[in-house]
mmCIF file of C-alpha atoms in Angstrom:
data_model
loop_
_atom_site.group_PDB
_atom_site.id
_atom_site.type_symbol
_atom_site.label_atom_id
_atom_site.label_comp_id
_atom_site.label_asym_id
_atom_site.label_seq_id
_atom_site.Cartn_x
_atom_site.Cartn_y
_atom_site.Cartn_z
ATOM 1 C CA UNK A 272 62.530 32.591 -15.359
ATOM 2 C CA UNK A 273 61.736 30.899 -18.685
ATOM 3 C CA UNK A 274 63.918 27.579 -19.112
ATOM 4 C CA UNK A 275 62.927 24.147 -21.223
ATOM 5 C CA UNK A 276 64.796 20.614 -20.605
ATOM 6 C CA UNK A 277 64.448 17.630 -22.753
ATOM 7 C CA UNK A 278 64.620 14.106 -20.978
ATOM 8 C CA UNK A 279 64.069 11.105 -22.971
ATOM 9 C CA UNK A 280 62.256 8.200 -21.065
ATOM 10 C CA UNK A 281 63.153 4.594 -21.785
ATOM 11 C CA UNK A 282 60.180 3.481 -19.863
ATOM 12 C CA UNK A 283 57.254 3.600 -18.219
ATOM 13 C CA UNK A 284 59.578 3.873 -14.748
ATOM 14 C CA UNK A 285 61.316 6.985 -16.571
ATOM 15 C CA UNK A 286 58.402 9.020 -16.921
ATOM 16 C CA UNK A 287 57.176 8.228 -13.539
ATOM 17 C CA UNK A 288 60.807 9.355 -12.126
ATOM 18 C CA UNK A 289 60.536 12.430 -14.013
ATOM 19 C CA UNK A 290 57.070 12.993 -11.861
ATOM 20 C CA UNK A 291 58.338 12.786 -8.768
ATOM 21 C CA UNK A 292 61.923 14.611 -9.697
ATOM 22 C CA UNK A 293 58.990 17.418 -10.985
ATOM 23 C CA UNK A 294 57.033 17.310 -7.646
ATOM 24 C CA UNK A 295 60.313 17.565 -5.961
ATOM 25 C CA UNK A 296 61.609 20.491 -7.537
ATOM 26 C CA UNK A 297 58.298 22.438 -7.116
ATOM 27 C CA UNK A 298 57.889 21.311 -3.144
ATOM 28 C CA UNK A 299 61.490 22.927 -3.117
ATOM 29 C CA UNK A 300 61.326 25.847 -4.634
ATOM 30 C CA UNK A 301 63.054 25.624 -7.932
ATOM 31 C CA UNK A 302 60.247 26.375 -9.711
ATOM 32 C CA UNK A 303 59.589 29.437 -8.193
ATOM 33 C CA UNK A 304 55.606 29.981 -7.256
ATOM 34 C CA UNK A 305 54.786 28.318 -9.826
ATOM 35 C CA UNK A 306 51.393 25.650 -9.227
ATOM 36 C CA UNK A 307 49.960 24.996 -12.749
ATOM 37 C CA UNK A 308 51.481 22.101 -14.189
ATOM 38 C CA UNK A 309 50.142 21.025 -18.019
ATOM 39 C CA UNK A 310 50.229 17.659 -19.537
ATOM 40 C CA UNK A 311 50.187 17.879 -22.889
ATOM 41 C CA UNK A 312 50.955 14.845 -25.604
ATOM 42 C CA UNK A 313 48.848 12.079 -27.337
ATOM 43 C CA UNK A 314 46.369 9.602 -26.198
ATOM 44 C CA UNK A 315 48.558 6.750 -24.499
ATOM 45 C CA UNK A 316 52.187 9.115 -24.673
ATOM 46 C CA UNK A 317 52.367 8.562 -20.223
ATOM 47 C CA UNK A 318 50.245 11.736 -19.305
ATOM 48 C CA UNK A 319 48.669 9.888 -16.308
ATOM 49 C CA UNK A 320 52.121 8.068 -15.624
ATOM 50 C CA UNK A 321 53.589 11.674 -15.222
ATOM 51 C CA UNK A 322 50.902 12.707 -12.799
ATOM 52 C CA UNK A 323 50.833 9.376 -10.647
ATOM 53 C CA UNK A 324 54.839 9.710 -10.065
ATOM 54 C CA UNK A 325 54.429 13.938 -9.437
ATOM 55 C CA UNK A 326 51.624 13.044 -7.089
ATOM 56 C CA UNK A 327 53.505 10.313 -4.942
ATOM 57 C CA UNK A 328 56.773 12.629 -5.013
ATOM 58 C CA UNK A 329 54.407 15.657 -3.577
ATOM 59 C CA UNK A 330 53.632 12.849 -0.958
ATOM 60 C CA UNK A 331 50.203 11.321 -2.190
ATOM 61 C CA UNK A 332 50.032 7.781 -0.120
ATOM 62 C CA UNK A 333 46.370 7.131 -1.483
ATOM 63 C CA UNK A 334 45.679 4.909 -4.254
ATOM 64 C CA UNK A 335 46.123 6.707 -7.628
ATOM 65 C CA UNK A 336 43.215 6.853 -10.123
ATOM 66 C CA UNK A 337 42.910 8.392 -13.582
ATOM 67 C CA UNK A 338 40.209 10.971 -13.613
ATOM 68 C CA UNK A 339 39.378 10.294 -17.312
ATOM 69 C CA UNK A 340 35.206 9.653 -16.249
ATOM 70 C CA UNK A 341 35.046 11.916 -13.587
ATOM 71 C CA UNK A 342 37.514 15.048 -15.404
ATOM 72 C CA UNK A 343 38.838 15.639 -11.525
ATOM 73 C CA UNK A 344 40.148 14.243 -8.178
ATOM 74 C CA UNK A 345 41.102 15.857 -5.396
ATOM 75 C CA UNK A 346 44.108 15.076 -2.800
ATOM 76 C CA UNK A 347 44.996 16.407 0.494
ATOM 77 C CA UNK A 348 48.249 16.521 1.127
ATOM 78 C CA UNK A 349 50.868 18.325 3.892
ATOM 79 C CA UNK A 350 47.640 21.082 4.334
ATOM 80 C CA UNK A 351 48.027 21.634 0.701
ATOM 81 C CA UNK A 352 44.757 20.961 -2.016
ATOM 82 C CA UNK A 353 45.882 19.155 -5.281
ATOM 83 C CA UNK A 354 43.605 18.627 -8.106
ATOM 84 C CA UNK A 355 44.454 16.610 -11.103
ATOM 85 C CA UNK A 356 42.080 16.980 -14.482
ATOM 86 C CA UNK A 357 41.730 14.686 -17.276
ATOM 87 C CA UNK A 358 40.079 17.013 -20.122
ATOM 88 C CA UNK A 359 40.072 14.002 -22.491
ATOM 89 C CA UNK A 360 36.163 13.541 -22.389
ATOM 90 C CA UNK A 361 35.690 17.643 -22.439
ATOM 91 C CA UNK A 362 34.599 19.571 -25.923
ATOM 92 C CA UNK A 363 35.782 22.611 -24.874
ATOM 93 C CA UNK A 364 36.604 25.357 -22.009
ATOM 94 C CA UNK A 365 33.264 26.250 -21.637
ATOM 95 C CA UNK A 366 32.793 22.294 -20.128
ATOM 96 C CA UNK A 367 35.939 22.920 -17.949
ATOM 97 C CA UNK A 368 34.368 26.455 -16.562
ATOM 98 C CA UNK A 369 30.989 24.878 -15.215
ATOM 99 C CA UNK A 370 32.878 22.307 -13.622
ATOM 100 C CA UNK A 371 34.588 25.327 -11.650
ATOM 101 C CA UNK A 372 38.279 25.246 -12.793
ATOM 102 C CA UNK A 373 38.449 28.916 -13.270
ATOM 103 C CA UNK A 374 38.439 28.801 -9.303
ATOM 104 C CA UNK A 375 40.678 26.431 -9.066
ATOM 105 C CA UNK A 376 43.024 28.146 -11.042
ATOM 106 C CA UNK A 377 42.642 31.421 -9.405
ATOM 107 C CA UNK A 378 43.363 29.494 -5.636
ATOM 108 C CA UNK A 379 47.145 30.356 -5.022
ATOM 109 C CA UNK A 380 47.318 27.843 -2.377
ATOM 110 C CA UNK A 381 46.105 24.633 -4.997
ATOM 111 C CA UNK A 382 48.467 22.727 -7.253
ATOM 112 C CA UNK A 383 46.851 21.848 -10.358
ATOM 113 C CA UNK A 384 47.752 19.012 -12.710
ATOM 114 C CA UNK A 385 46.126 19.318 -15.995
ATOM 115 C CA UNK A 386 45.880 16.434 -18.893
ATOM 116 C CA UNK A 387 44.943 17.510 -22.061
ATOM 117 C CA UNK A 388 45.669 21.186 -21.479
ATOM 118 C CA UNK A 389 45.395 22.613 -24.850
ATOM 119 C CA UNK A 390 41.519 22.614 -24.172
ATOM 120 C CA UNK A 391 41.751 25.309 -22.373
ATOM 121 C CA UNK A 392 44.661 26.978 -23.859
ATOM 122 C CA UNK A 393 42.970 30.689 -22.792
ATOM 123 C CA UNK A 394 42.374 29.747 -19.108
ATOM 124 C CA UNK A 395 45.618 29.165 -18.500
ATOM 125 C CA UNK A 396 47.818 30.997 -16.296
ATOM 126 C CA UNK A 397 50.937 32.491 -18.004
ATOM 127 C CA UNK A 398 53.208 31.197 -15.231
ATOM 128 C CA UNK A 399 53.156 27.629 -15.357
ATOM 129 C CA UNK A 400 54.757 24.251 -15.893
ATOM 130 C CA UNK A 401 54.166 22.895 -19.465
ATOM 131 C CA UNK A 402 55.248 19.294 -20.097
ATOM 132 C CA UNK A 403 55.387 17.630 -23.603
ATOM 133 C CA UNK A 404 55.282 13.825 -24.142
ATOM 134 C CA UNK A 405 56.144 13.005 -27.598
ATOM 135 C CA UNK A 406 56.108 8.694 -28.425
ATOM 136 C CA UNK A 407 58.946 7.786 -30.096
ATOM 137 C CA UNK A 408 58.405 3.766 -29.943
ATOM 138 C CA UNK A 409 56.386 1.505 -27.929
ATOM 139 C CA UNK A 410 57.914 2.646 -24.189
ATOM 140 C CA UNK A 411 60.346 5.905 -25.535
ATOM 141 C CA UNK A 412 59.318 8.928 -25.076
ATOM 142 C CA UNK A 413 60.928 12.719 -25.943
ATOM 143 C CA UNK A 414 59.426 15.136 -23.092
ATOM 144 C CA UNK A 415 60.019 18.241 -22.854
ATOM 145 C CA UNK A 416 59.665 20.536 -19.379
ATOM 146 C CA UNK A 417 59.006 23.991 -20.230
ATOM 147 C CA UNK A 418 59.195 26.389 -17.420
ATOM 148 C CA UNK A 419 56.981 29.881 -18.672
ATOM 149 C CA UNK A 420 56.669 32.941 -16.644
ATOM 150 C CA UNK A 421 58.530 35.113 -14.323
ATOM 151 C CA UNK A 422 58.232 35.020 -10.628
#
């Protein structure tokens, strides 16, 4: 199943919505197995608003904090492990691998939230969530949800 939406956010509330309608889809099963979800888009397009409405819809209650200093976070959830990464700071994959995402990545019980994806474009598994913020003024946004890989 390979499918792509376009939504276009009005607002900072938008792109939160469009979190949690993502989290809610994947908790139900519309997106098929899929776990990896990329963020991809400029600095300051609502990559971390994204991940702060995904991670309340999955049912994150704790207080939400950017990872941009330290690239990770962890959250416990409903017996399930989600990590969100903020790869701003990072050169390259070869940064990303010693912090141990590779085995992150290869857990098929983890959901993975990943900002600034395109750094490590080649770790990537092929079934995955990409999501594309694109600013077209000072609170629109274009995003596109692409939806790669068959399961």
């Amino acid at each position: 199943m390979e499918s792509k939406q376009i939504i276009l956010s009005g607002s900072y509330q938008d792109t939160y919505d469009l979190g949690v309608n993502v989290a809610e889809n994947l908790k139900s099963g519309k997106y098929g197995h899929r776990r990896v979800v990329c963020l991809r888009g400029i600095l300051g397009s609502g990559k971390t608003v994204f991940v702060k409405g995904f991670l309340e819809g999955y049912g994150v209650s704790s207080r939400i904090l950017s990872p941009t200093f330290t690239i990770s976070r962890m959250y416990e959830i409903q017996n399930r492990i989600l990590w969100h990464y903020d790869l701003y700071r990072m050169k390259d994959a070869s940064e990303v691998i010693a912090i141990g995402i590779k085995e992150v990545l290869s857990d098929e019980t983890t959901i993975v939230l990943i900002e600034w994806a395109e750094k490590i474009q080649e770790l990537l598994p092929q079934t995955r969530i990409d999501i594309y913020l694109d600013v077209k003024g000072d609170s629109s946004r274009k995003i596109e949800v692409h939806v790669l890989g068959n399961i």
